[in-house]
Short mmCIF file of C-alpha atoms and ligand atoms in Angstrom, two decimals:
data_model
loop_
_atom_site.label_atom_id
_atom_site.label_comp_id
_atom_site.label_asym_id
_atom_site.label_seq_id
_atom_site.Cartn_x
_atom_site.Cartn_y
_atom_site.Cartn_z
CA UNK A 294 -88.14 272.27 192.64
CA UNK A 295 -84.74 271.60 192.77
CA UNK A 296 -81.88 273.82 194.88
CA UNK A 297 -79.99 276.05 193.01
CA UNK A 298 -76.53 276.19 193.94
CA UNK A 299 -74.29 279.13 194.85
CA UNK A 300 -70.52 278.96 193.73
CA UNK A 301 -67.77 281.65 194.34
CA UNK A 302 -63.98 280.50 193.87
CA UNK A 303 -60.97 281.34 196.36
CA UNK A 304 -57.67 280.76 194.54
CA UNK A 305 -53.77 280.94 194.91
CA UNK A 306 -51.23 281.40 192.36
CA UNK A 307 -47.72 281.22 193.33
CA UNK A 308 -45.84 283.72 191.27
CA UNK A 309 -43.12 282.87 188.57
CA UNK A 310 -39.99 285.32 189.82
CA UNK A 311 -36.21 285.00 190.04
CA UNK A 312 -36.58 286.14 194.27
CA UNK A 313 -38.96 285.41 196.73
CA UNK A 314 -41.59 287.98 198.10
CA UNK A 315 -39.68 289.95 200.42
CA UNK A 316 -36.05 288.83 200.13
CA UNK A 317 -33.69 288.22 197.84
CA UNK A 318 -33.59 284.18 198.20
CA UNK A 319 -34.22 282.02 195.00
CA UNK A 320 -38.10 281.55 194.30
CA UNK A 321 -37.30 277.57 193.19
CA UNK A 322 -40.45 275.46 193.55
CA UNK A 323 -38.17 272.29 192.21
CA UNK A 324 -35.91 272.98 195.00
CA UNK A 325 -35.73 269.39 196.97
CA UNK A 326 -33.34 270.05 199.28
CA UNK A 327 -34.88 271.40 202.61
CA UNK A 328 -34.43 274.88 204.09
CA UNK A 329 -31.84 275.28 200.93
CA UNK A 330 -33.53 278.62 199.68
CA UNK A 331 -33.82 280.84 203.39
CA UNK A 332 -32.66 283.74 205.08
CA UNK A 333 -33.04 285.49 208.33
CA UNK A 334 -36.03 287.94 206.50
CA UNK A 335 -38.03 284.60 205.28
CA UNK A 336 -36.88 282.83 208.79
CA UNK A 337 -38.70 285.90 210.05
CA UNK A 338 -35.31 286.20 212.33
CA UNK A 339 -35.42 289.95 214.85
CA UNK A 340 -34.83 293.04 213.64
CA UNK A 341 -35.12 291.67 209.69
CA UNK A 342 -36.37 294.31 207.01
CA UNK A 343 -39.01 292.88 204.17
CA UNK A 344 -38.35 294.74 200.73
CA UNK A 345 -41.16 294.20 198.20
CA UNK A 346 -40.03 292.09 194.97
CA UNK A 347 -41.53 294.67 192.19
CA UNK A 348 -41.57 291.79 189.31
CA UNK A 349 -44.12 290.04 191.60
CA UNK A 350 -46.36 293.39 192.07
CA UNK A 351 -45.79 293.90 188.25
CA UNK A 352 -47.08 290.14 187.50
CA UNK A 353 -50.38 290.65 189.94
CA UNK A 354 -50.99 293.87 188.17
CA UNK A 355 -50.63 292.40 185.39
CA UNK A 356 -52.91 289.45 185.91
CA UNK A 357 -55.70 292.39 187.37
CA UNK A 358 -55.62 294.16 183.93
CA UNK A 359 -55.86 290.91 181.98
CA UNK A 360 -59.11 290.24 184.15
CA UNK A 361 -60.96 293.32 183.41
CA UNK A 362 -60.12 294.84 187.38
CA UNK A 363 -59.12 298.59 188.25
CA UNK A 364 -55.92 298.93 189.86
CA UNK A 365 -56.29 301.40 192.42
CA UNK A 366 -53.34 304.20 192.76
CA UNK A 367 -52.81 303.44 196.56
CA UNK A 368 -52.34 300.02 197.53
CA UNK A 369 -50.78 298.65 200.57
CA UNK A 370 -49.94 295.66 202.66
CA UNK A 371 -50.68 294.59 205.75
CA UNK A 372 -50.33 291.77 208.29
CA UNK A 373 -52.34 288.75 208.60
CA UNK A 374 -51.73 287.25 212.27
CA UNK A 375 -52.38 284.09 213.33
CA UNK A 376 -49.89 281.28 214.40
CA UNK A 377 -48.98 277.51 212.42
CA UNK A 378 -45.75 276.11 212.50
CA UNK A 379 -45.05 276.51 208.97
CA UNK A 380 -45.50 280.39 209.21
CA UNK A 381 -42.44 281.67 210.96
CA UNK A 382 -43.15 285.35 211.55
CA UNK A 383 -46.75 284.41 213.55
CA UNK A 384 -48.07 286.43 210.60
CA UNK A 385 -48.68 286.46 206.84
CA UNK A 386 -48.42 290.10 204.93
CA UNK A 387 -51.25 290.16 202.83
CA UNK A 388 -53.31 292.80 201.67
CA UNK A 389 -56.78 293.20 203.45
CA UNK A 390 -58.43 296.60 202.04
CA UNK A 391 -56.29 297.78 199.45
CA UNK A 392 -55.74 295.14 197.47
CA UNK A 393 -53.53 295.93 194.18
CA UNK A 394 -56.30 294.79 191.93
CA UNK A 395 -60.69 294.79 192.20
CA UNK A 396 -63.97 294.46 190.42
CA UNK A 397 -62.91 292.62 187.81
CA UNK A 398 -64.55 290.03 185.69
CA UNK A 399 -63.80 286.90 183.61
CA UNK A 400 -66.20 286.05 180.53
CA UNK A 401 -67.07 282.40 180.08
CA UNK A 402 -69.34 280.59 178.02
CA UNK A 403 -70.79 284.10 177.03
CA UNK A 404 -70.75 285.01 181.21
CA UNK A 405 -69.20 287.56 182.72
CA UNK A 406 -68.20 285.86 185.87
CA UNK A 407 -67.31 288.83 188.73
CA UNK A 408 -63.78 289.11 190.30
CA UNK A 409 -63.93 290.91 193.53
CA UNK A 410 -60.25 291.42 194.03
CA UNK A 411 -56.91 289.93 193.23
CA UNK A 412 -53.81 290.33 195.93
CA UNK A 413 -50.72 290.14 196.84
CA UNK A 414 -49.02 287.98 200.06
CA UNK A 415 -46.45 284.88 200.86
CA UNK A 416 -46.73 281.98 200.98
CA UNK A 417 -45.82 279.83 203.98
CA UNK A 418 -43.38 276.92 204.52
CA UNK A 419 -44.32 273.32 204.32
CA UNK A 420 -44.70 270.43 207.09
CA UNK A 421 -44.02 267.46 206.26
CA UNK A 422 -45.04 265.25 208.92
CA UNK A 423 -43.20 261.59 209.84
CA UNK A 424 -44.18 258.67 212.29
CA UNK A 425 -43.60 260.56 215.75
CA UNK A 426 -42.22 264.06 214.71
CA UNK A 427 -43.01 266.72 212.00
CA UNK A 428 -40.44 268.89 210.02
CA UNK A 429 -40.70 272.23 208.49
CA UNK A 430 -39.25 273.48 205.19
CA UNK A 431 -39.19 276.99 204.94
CA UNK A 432 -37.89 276.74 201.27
CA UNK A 433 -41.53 277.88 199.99
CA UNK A 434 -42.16 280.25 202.81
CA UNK A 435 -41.83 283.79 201.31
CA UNK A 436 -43.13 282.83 197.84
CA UNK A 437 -45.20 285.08 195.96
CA UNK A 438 -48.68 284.24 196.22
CA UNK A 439 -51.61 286.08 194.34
CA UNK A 440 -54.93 285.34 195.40
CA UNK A 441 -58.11 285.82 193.21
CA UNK A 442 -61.29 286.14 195.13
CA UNK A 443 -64.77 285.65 192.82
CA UNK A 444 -68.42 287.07 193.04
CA UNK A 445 -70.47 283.56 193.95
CA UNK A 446 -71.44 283.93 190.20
CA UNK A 447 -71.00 280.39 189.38
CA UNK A 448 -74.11 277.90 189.15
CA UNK A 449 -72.59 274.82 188.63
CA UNK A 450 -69.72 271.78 189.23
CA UNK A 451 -68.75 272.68 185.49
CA UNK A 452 -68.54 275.88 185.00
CA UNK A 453 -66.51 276.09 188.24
CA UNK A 454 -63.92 273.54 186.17
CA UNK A 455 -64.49 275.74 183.00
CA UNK A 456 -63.37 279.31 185.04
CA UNK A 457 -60.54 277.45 186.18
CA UNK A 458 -59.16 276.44 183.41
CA UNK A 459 -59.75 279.30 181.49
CA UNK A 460 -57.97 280.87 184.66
CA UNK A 461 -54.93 278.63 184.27
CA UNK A 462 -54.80 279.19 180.48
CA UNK A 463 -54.44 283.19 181.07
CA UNK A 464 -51.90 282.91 183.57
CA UNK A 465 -49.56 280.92 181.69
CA UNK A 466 -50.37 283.66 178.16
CA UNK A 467 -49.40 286.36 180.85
CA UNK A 468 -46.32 284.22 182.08
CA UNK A 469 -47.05 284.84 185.71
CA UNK A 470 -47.48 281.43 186.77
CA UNK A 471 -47.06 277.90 185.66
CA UNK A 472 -50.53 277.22 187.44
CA UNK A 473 -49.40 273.49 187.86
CA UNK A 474 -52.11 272.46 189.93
CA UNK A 475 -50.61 269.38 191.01
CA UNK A 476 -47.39 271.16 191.89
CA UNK A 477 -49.65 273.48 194.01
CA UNK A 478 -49.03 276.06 192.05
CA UNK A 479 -52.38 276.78 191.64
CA UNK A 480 -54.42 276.16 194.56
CA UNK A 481 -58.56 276.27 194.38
CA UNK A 482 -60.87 276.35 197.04
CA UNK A 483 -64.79 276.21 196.80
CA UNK A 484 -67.41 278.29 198.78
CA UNK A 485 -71.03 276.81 197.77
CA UNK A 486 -74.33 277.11 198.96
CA UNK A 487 -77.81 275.53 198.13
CA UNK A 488 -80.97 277.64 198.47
CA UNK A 489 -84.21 277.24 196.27
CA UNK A 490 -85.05 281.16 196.63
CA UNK A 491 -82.66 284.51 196.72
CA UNK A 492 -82.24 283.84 199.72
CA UNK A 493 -78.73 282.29 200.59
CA UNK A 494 -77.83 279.34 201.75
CA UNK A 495 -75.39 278.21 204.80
CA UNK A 496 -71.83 278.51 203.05
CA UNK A 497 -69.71 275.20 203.13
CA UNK A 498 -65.88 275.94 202.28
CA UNK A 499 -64.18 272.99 200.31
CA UNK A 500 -60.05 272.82 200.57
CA UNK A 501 -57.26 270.90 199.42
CA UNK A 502 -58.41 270.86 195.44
CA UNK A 503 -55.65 270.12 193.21
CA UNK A 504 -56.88 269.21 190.29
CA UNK A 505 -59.98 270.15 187.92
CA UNK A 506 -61.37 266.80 188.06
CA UNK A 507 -61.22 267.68 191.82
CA UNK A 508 -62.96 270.77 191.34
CA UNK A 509 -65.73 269.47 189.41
CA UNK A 510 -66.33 266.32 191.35
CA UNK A 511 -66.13 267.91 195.00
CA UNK A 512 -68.92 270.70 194.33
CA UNK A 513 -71.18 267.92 192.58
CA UNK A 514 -70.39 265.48 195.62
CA UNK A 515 -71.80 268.55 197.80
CA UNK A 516 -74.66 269.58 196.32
CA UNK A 517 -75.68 265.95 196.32
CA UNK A 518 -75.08 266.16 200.18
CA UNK A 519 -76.46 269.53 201.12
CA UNK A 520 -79.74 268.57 198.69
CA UNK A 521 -79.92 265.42 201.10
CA UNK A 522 -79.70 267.12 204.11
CA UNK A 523 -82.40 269.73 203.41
CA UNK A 524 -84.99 267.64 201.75
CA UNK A 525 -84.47 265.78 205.51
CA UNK A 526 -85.77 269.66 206.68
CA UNK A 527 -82.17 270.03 208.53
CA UNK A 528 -80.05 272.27 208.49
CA UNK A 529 -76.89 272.81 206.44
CA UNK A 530 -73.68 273.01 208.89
CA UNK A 531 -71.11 276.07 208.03
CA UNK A 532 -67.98 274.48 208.11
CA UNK A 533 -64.95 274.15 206.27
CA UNK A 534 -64.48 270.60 204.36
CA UNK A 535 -61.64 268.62 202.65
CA UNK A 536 -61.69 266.61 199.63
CA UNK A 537 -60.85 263.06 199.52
CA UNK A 538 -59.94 262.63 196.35
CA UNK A 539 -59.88 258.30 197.02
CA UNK A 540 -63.21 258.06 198.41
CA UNK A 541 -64.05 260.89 195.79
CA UNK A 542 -66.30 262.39 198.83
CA UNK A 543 -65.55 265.89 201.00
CA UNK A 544 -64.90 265.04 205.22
CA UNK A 545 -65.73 267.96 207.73
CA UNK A 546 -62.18 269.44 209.02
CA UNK A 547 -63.45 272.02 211.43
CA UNK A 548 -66.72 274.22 212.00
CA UNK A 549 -66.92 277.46 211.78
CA UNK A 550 -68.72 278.81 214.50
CA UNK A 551 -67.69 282.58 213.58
CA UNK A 552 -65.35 284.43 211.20
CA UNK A 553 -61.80 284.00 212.14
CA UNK A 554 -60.15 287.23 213.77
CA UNK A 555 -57.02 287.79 212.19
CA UNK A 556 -56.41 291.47 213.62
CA UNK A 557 -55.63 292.49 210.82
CA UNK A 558 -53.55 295.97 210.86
CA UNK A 559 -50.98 297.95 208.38
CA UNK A 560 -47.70 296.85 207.82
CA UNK A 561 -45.54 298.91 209.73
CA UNK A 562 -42.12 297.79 207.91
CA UNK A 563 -43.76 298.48 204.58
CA UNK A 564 -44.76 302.15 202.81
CA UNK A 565 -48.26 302.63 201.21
CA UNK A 566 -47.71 301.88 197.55
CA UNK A 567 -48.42 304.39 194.81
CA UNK A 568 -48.71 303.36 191.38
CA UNK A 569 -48.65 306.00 188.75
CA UNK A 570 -50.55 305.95 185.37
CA UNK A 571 -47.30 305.70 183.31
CA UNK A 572 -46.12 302.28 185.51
CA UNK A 573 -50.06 300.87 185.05
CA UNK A 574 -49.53 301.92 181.09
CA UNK A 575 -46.23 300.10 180.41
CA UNK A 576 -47.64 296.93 182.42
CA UNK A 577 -50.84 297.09 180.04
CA UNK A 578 -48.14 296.96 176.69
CA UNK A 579 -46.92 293.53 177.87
CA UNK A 580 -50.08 291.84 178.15
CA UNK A 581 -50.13 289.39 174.96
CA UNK A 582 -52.80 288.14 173.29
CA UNK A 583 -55.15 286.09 175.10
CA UNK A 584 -56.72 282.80 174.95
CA UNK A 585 -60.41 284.45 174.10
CA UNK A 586 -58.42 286.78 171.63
CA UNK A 587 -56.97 283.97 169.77
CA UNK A 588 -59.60 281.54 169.51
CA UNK A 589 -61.77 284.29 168.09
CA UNK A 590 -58.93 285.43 165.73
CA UNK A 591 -57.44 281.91 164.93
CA UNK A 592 -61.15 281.01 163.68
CA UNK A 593 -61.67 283.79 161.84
CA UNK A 594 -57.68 284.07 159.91
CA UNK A 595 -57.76 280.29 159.33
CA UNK A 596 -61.50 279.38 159.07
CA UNK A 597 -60.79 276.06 161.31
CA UNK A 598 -63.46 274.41 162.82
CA UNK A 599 -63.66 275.08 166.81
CA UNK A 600 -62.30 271.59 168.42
CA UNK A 601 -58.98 272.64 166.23
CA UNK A 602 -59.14 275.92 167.70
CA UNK A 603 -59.60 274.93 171.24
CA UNK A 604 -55.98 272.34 170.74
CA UNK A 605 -54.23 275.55 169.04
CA UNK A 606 -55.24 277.81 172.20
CA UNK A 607 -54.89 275.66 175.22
CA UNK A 608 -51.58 274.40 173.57
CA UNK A 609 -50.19 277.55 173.30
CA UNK A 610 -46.80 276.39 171.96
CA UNK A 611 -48.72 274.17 169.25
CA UNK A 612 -50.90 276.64 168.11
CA UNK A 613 -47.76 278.90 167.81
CA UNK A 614 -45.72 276.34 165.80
CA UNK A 615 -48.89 275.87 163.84
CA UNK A 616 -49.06 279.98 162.68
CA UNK A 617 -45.10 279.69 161.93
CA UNK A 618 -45.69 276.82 159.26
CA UNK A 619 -48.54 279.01 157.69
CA UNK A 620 -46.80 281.88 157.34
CA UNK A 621 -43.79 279.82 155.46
CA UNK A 622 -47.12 278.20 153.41
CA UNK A 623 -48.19 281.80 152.67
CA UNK A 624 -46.81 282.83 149.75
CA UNK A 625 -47.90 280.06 148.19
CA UNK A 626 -51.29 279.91 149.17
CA UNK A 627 -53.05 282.26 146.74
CA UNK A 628 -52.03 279.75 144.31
CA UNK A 629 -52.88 276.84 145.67
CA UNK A 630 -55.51 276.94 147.43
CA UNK A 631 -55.58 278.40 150.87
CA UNK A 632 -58.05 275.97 152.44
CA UNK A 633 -56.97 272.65 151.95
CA UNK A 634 -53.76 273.53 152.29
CA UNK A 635 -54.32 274.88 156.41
CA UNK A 636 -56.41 271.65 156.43
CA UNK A 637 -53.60 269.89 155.25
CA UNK A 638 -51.34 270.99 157.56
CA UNK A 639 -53.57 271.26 160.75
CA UNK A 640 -53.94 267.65 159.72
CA UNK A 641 -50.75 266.55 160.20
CA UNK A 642 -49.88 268.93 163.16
CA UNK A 643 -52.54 267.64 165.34
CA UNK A 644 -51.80 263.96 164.52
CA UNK A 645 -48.12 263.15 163.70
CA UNK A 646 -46.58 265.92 164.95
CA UNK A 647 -48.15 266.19 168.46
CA UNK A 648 -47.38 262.52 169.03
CA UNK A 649 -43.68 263.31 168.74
CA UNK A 650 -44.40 265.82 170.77
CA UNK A 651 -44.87 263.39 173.61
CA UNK A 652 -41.22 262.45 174.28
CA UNK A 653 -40.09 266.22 173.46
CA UNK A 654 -41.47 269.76 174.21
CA UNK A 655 -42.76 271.86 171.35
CA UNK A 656 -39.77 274.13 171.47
CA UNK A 657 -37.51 271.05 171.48
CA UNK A 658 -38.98 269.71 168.69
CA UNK A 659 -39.07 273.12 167.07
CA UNK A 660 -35.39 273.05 166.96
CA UNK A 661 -35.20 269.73 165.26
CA UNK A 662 -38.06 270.45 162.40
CA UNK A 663 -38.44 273.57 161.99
CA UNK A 664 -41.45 275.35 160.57
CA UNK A 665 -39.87 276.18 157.63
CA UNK A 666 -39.02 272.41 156.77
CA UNK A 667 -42.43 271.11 157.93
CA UNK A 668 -43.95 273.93 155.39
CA UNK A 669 -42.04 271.91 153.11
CA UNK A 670 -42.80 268.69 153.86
CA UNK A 671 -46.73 269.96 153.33
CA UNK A 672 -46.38 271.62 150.08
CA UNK A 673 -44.46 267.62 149.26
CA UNK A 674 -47.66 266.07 150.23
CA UNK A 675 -50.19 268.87 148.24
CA UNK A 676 -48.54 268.42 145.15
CA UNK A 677 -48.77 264.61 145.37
CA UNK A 678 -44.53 264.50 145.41
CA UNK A 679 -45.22 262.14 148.23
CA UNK A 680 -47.99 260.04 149.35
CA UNK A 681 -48.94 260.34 153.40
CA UNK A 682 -47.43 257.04 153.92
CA UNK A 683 -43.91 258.07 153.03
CA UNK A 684 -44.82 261.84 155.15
CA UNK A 685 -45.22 259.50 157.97
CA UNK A 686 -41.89 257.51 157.55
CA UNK A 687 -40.11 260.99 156.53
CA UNK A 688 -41.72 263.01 159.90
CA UNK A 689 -39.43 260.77 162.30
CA UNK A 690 -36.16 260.88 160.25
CA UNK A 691 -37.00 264.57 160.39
CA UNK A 692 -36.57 265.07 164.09
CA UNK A 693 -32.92 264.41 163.72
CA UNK A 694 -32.55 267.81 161.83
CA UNK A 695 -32.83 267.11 157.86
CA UNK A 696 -34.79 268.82 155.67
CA UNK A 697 -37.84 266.48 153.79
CA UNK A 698 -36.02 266.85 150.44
CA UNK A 699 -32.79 265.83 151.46
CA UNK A 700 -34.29 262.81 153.31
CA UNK A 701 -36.53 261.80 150.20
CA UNK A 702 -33.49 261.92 148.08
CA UNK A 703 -31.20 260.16 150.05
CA UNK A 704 -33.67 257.46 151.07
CA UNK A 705 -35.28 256.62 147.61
CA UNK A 706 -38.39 257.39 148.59
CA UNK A 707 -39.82 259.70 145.79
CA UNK A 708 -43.31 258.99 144.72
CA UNK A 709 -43.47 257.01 141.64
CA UNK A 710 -45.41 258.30 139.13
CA UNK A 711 -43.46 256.49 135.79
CA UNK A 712 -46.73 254.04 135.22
CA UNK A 713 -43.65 251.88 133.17
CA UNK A 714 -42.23 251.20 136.40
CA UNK A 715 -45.27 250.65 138.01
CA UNK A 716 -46.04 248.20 135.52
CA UNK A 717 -43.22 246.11 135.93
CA UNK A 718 -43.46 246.08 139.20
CA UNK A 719 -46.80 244.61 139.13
CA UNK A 720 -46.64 241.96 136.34
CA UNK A 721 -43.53 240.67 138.77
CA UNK A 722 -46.01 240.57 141.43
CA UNK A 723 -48.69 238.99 139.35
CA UNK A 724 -46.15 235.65 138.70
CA UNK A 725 -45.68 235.45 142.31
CA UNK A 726 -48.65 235.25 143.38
CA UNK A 727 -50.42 232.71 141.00
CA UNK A 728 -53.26 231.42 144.24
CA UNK A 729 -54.57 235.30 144.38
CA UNK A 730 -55.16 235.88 140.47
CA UNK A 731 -56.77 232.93 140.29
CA UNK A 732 -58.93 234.13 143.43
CA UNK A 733 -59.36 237.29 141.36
CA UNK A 734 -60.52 235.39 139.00
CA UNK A 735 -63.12 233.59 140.71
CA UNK A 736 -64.60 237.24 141.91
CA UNK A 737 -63.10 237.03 145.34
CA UNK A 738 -62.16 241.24 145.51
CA UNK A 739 -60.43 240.59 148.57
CA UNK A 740 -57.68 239.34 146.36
CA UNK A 741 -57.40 242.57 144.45
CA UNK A 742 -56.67 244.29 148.26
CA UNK A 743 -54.12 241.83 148.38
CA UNK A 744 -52.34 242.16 145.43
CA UNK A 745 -52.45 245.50 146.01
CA UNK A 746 -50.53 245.64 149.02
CA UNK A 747 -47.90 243.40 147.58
CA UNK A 748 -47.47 246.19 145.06
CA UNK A 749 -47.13 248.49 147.39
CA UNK A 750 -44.75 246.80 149.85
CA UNK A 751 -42.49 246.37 146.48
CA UNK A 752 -42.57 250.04 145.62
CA UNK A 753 -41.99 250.86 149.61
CA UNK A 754 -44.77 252.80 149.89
CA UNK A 755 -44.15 255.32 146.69
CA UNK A 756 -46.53 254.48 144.62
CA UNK A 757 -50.24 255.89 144.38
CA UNK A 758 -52.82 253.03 145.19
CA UNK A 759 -55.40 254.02 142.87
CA UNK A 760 -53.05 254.28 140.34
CA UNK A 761 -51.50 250.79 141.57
CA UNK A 762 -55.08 249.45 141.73
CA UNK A 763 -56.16 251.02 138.21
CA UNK A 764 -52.92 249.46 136.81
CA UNK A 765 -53.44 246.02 138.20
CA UNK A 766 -57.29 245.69 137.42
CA UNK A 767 -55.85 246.34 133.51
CA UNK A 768 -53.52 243.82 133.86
CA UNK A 769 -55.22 241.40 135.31
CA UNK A 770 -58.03 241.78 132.83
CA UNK A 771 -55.79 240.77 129.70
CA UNK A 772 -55.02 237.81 131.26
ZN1 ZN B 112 -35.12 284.68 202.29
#
């Protein structure tokens, strides 16, 4: 029988605000030059007064009601001691027992996974250590950090990944965080445990994850390990681990021999905080829709199949610009024929579009081709005004603010339907290329591909190729 592991999740979001925690310095995680952003309150200098930053408490609210968690009507901080050289004060104020937000959950893959309690604190500075000395910035220290504690309700290296993500996709819906996790915005660590009964394993703590990939491969790198290490009949070591993300393997960084004592106690310099029903009620308005909300509504509005629904949510931007072209297309759907006109468009969206998108951000791009001429370019392509070819050509000329129409005109590049045209078009390519009719001739059908594309390289792309194709297989008959 094989051991079942145990998975809970420890992680920290730094907070999108204008100020950090406590004081009024700039909360700028971009900020690269050191000890820019400080104060004596965040330099933790004597006789300094912390004032809470409300946006921040709003945000962590916020993020508690989004995950399914009661927000108590008392909350308060308190301190944290313990000393590092990053962490000016010799203390952190955290929350220990009151946390703003508990017992929530988070559903994924149809499992309610349990959240025990999301809180408020700082963050600390940063060393950054050189050949024979180390420096401190202190231009994170005083950040707002929210940490989300789990239930160990997780069974595996994946769905560990999968709650994260999921995580990191509400966060940025609820604009609290950016949850870049290789900025360290977003900061994951891994409590797991192997055990073939109810019965609980020894815990092993794994640090220093910044990235999903991370995530994934450090709790399948450890249950490999612990498995080893029992089936030997020894005995699992509770310690706390880092992840080497070259070696792709997790190194010991120090045992725990018992829980750390961080005394903690209330925060004098702070008031118990008491949040009314009405304050709770106006955060609950703001929450938008979320990713579960969406994907559920997006496949039910637009009947699209579920990998185009998973690009539409986790690009939220995308998914957005998508719903702004259909509601241009709307009008004109009943007509013509709602579904392959959204598969149309998700067509080109998810392909074309989104590889302009790589040089640009959605909103960027929105400002260049807007939804409105996109819808356009779409309803071109439905009635057959265009062929995809020509979209394709149009789509880049597009970015640089024009309209479709104005670009077709100007350029030439209306589909040609006059078959008189087409005609003369192709008995000129016909007395060009004398080798390939004969080849025709002789029943090579590679020729007729050929032929084809010379047509089509004459008209520019403009003309229909069955039609070309139909055209030239009459033509070349009556020869
Ligand atoms: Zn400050």
């Amino acid at each position: 029988m094989e051991y079942k592991p145990t998975i809970g999740l420890e992680i920290h979001i730094e907070l999108k605000t204008n100020s950090k925690m406590f004081c009024s310095c700039k909360n700028d995680p971009d900020e690269k030059r050191a000890n820019f952003n400080i104060c004596p309150i965040c330099t933790a200098q004597p006789g300094t007064l912390p004032v809470p930053n409300k946006e921040a408490v709003r945000k962590t609210i916020k993020t508690g009601l989004a995950l399914n968690c009661q927000i108590p009507e008392t909350s308060k901080f308190d301190r944290k001691n313990y000393f590092y050289p990053d962490l000016p004060k010799g203390y952190q104020i955290s929350q220990y027992d009151k946390p703003f937000c508990k017992e929530g959950y988070l559903e994924i893959n149809n499992k309610k996974v349990r959240i025990t309690r999301v809180h408020l604190e700082e963050d600390t500075g940063r060393l950054i250590h050189e050949k024979e000395s180390s420096l401190v910035d202190f231009n994170r220290a005083g950040i707002p950090l929210m940490e989300m504690v789990t239930e160990p309700d997780l069974t595996s290296a994946k769905e560990a990944r999968k709650f994260a993500e999921e995580l990191q996709l509400i966060l940025r819906y609820l604009n609290v965080s950016d949850a870049d996790m290789e900025k360290g915005q977003m900061r994951v660590e891994v409590n797991i445990s192997l055990s073939k009964n109810k019965t609980l394993g020894t815990k092993v703590e794994i640090k220093n994850l910044n990235s999903f990939r991370s995530v994934e491969k450090s709790i399948d790198y450890e249950v490999e390990r612990q498995t080893e290490i029992l089936d030997k009949g020894k005995k699992v070591v509770q310690e706390t681990r880092g992840w080497n993300d070259i070696k792709s393997i997790t190194v010991s960084q120090r045992e725990k021999e018992e829980a750390h004592d961080y005394r903690y106690f209330p925060e004098p310099d702070l008031p118990t905080i008491h949040l009314d029903k009405e304050f709770i009620n106006g955060v609950k308005v703001e929450i938008p829709e979320l990713p579960q909300q969406r994907r559920e509504r997006m496949a039910q509005e637009y009947k699209i199949d579920e990998k185009t629904v998973e690009i539409f949510t986790s690009n939220k931007d995308l998914g957005e610009y998508f719903e702004k072209v259909m509601s241009e297309l709307r009008d004109w759907l009943e007509e013509a024929g709602y579904q392959s006109l959204i598969k149309l468009a998700v067509n080109y969206i998810t392909t074309d579009f989104w590889s302009l998108f790589g040089k640009a951000s959605i909103a960027e791009l929105e400002n260049k081709i807007t939804p409105e001429n996109f819808a356009e370019l779409i309803k071109m392509i439905y009635k057959g005004e265009i062929s995809s070819k020509i979209a394709k050509q149009i789509l880049p000329e597009m970015l640089k603010g024009a309209d479709p129409s104005h670009i077709i005109e100007e350029k030439g590049l209306t589909q040609l339907t006059d078959s008189g045209e087409i005609e003369k078009i192709i008995k000129e390519v016909i007395s060009k290329n004398p080798k390939a009719v004969g080849d025709y001739k002789k029943g090579k059908e590679a020729a007729l591909q050929f032929l084809t594309g010379q047509v089509m390289s004459a008209t520019r792309g403009r003309a229909q190729p069955d039609i070309v194709q139909k055209i030239l297989k009459k033509e070349l008959g009556s020869l």
